[in-house]
Coordinates of C-alpha atoms and ligand atoms in Angstrom, one line a residue:
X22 CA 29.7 65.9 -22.8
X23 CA 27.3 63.2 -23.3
X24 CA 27.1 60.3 -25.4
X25 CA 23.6 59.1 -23.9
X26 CA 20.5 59.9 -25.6
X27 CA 18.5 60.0 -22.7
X28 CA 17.6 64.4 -22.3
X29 CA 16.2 65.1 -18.7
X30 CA 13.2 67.5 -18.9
X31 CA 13.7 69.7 -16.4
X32 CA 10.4 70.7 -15.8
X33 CA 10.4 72.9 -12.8
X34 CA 8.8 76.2 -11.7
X35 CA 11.9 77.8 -10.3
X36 CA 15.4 77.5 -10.7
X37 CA 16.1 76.3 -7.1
X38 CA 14.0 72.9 -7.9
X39 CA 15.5 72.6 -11.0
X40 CA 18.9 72.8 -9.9
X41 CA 18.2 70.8 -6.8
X42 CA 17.7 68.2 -9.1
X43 CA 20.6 68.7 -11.9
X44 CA 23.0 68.5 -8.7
X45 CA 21.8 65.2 -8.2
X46 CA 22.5 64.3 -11.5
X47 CA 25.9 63.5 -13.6
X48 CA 26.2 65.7 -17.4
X49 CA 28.6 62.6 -18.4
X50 CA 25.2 60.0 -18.3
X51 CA 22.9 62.7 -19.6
X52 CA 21.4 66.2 -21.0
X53 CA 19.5 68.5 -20.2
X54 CA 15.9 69.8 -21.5
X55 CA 15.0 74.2 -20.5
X56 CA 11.3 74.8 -22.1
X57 CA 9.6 77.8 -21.8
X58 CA 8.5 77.7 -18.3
X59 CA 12.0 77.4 -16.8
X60 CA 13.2 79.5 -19.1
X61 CA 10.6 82.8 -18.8
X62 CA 11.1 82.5 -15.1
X63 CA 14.9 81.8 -14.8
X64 CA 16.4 82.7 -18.3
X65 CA 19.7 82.7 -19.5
X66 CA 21.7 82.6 -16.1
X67 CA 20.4 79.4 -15.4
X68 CA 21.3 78.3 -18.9
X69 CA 24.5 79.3 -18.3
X70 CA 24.7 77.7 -15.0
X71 CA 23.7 74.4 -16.4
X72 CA 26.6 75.1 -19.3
X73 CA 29.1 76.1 -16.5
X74 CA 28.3 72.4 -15.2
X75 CA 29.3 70.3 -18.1
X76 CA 25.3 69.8 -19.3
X77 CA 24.8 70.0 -22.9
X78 CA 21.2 71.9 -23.4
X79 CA 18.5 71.7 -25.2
X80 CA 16.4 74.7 -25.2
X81 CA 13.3 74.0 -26.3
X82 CA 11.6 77.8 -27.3
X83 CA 9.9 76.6 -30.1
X84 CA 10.3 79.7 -31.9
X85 CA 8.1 81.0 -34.8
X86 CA 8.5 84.6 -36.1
X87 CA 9.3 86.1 -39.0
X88 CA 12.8 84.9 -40.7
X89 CA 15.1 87.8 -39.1
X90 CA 13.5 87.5 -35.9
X91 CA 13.8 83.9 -35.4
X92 CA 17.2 84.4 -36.7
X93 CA 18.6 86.8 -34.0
X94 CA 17.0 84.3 -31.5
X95 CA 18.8 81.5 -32.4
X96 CA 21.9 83.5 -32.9
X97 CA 21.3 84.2 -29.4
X98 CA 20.5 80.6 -28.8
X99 CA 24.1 80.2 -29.5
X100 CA 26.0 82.7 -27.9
X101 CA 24.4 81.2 -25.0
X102 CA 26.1 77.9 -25.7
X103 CA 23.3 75.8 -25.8
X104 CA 23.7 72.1 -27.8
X105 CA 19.9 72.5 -29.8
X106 CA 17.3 75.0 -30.1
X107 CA 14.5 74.2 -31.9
X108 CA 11.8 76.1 -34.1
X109 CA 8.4 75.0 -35.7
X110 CA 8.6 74.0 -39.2
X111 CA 5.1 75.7 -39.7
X112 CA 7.1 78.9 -40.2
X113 CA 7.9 78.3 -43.5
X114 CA 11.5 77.7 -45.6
X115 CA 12.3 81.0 -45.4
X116 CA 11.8 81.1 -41.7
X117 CA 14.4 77.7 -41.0
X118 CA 16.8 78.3 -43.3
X119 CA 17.3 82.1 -41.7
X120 CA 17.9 79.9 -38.7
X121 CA 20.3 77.9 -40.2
X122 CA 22.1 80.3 -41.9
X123 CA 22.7 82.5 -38.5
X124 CA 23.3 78.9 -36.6
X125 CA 26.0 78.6 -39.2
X126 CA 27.8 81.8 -38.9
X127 CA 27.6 81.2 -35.2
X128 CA 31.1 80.5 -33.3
X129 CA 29.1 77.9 -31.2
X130 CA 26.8 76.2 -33.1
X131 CA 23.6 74.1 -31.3
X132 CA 22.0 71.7 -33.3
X133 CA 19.0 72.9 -35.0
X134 CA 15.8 71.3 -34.8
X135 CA 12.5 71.3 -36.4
X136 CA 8.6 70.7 -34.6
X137 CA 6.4 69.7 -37.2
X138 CA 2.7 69.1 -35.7
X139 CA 2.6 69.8 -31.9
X140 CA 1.3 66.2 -30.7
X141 CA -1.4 68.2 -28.9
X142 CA -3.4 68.6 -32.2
X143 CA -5.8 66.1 -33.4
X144 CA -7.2 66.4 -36.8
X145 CA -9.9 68.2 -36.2
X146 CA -8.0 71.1 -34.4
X147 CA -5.8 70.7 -37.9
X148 CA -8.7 71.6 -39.7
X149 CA -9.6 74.3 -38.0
X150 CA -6.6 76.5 -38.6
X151 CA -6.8 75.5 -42.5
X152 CA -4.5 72.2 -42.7
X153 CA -6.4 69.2 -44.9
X154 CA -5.4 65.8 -44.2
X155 CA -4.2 63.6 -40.7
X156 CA -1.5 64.6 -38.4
X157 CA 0.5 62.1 -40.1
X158 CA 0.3 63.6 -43.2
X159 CA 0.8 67.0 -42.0
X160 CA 4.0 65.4 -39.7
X161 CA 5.4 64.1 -43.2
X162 CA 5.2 67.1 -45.6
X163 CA 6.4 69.3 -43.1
X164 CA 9.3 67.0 -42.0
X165 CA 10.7 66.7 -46.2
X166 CA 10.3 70.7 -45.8
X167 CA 12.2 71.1 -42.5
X168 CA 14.9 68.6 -44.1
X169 CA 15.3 70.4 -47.3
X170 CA 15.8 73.7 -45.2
X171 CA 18.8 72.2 -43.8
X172 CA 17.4 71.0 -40.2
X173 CA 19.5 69.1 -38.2
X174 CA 16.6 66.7 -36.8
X175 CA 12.7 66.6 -36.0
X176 CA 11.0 66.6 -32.4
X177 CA 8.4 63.6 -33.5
X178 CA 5.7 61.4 -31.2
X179 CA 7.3 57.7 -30.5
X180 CA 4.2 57.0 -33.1
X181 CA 6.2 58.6 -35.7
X182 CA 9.6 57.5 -35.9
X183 CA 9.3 54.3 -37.5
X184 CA 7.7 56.2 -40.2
X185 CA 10.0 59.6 -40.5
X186 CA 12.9 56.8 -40.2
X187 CA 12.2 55.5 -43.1
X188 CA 11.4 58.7 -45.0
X189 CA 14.6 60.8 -44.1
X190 CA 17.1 58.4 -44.0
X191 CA 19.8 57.9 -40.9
X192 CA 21.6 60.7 -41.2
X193 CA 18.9 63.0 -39.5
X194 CA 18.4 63.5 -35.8
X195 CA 14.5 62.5 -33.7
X196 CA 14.5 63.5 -30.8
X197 CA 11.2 61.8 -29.0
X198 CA 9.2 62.5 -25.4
X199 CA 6.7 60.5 -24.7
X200 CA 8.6 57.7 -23.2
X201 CA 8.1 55.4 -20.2
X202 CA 10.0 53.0 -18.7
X203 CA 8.0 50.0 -18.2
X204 CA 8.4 50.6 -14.2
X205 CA 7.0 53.9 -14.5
X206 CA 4.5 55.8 -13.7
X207 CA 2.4 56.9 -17.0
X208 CA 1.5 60.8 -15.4
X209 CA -0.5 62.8 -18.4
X210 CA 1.1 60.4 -21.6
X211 CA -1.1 58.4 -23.2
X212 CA 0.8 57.0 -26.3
X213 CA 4.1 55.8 -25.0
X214 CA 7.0 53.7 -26.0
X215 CA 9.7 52.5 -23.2
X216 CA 13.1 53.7 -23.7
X217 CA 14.0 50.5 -25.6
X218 CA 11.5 50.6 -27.9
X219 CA 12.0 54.5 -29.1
X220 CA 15.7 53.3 -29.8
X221 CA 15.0 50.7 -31.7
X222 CA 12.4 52.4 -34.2
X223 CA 15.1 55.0 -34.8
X224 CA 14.9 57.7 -32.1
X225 CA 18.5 59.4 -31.8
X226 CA 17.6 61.2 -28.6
X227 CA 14.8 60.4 -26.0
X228 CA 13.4 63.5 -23.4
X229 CA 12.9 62.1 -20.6
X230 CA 11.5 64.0 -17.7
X231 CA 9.0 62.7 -14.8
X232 CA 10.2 59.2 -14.3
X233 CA 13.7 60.3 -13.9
X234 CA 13.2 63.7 -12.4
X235 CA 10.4 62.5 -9.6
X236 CA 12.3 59.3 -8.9
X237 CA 13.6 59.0 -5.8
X238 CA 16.9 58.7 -6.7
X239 CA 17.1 60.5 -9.9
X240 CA 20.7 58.6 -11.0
X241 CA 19.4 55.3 -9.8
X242 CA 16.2 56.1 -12.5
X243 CA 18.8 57.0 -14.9
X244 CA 21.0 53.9 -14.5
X245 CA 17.7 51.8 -14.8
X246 CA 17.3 53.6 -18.3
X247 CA 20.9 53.0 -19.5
X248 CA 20.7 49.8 -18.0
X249 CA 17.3 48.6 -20.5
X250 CA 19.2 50.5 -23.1
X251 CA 22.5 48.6 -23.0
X252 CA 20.8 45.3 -23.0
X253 CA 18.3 46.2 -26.0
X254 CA 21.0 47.5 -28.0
Ligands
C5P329 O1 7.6 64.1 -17.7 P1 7.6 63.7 -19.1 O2 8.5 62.6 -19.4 O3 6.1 63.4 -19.6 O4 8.1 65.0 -19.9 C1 8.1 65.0 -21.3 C2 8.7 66.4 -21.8 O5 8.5 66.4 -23.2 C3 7.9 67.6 -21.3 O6 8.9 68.7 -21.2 C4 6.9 67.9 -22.3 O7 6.5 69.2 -22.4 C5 7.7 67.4 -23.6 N1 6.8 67.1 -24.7 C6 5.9 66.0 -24.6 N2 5.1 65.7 -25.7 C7 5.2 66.4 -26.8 C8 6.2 67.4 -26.9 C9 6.9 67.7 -25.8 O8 5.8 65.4 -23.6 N3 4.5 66.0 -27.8

């Protein structure tokens, strides 16, 4: 068990790479992040692997179905033993709090988390699928909605947490990618915070995943991280 904030994306094709790397790092300095590429190639026995290790995971599925269906799948979520599963606000009240409701009968039971407006959409792409207003405003509604329906937390942009801070008070996880350590290299991400900053706008956990997991030495990455973080803090 962990009680870092930093979650290591484990963004790999195959399970050997991904486990190549987890071996050469330590579930006591960090967690763990399976998304839907790991995950449709290597499924739940690398899950459990990962589990078997001491990692807490975060299995980011993003579902969005109908209430019972995304029910059962986070039921399943946490028979796995996973620490959070998330699903997209977008699929309505009904939809999260069948999630939390079968999360709550649940003899383990992960952390559930709400995605309100996939960063990947701009306004216009908002518009197009019938949504009026910014991505802001969209993030906000549908971040009061996932809250009243009993979510655990929001996946939010670094751009967003000063603002959802504010709105939904402390006692609500954000769990934030788009960071870079000031040393890093920025890859695809174009709005990022540092580690640092994400933490002290409010973020609860940060994902983390190419400048720790194409480091050379992943752990020495890590410590770099915990290292900014201890003297922000
Ligand atoms: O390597 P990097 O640190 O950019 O990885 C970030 C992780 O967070 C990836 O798994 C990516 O899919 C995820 N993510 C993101 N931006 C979002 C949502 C998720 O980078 N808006």
């Amino acid at each position: 068990m962990s009680h870092s904030p930093i979650i290591v994306a484990l963004d790999f094709p195959s399970q050997a790479d991904a486990l190549a790397l987890v071996e050469r790092l330590d579930p006591s300095r960090c967690r763990l992040k399976v998304g839907k590429e790991l995950f449709t190639r290597s499924g739940p026995p690398l899950v459990e692997t990962l589990v078997a290790k001491g990692y807490e995971v975060f299995l980011d599925l993003k579902f969005h179905d109908i209430p019972n269906t995304v029910a059962g799948a986070c039921r399943a979520a946490a028979d796995l033993g996973v620490w959070m599963v998330n699903i997209h606000a977008t699929g309505g009240r009904r939809m999260m709090e069948a999630a939390r409701e079968a999360v709550d009968k649940s003899a383990h039971q992960p952390k559930l988390i709400a995605v309100s407006i996939l960063t990947s959409m701009a306004q216009q792409d908002l518009a197009e699928i019938g949504l009026s207003g910014s991505p802001a405003e969209n993030v906000q509604r549908l971040a009061r909605l996932a809250q009243q329906a009993g979510m655990d937390g929001l996946v939010c942009s670094p751009q967003e947490v000063t603002m959802l801070r504010e709105q939904l008070g402390t006692d609500f996880d954000l769990v934030t990618p788009g960071i870079r350590p000031a040393w890093s290299e920025k890859g695809d991400q174009t709005r990022i915070t540092t580690p640092a900053q994400a933490v002290a706008m409010g973020a609860t956990y940060l994902v983390i995943g190419r400048p720790i997991t194409a480091a050379p030495e992943p752990l020495e990455a890590l410590q770099r991280i915990e290292v900014e973080l201890a003297g922000k803090s």
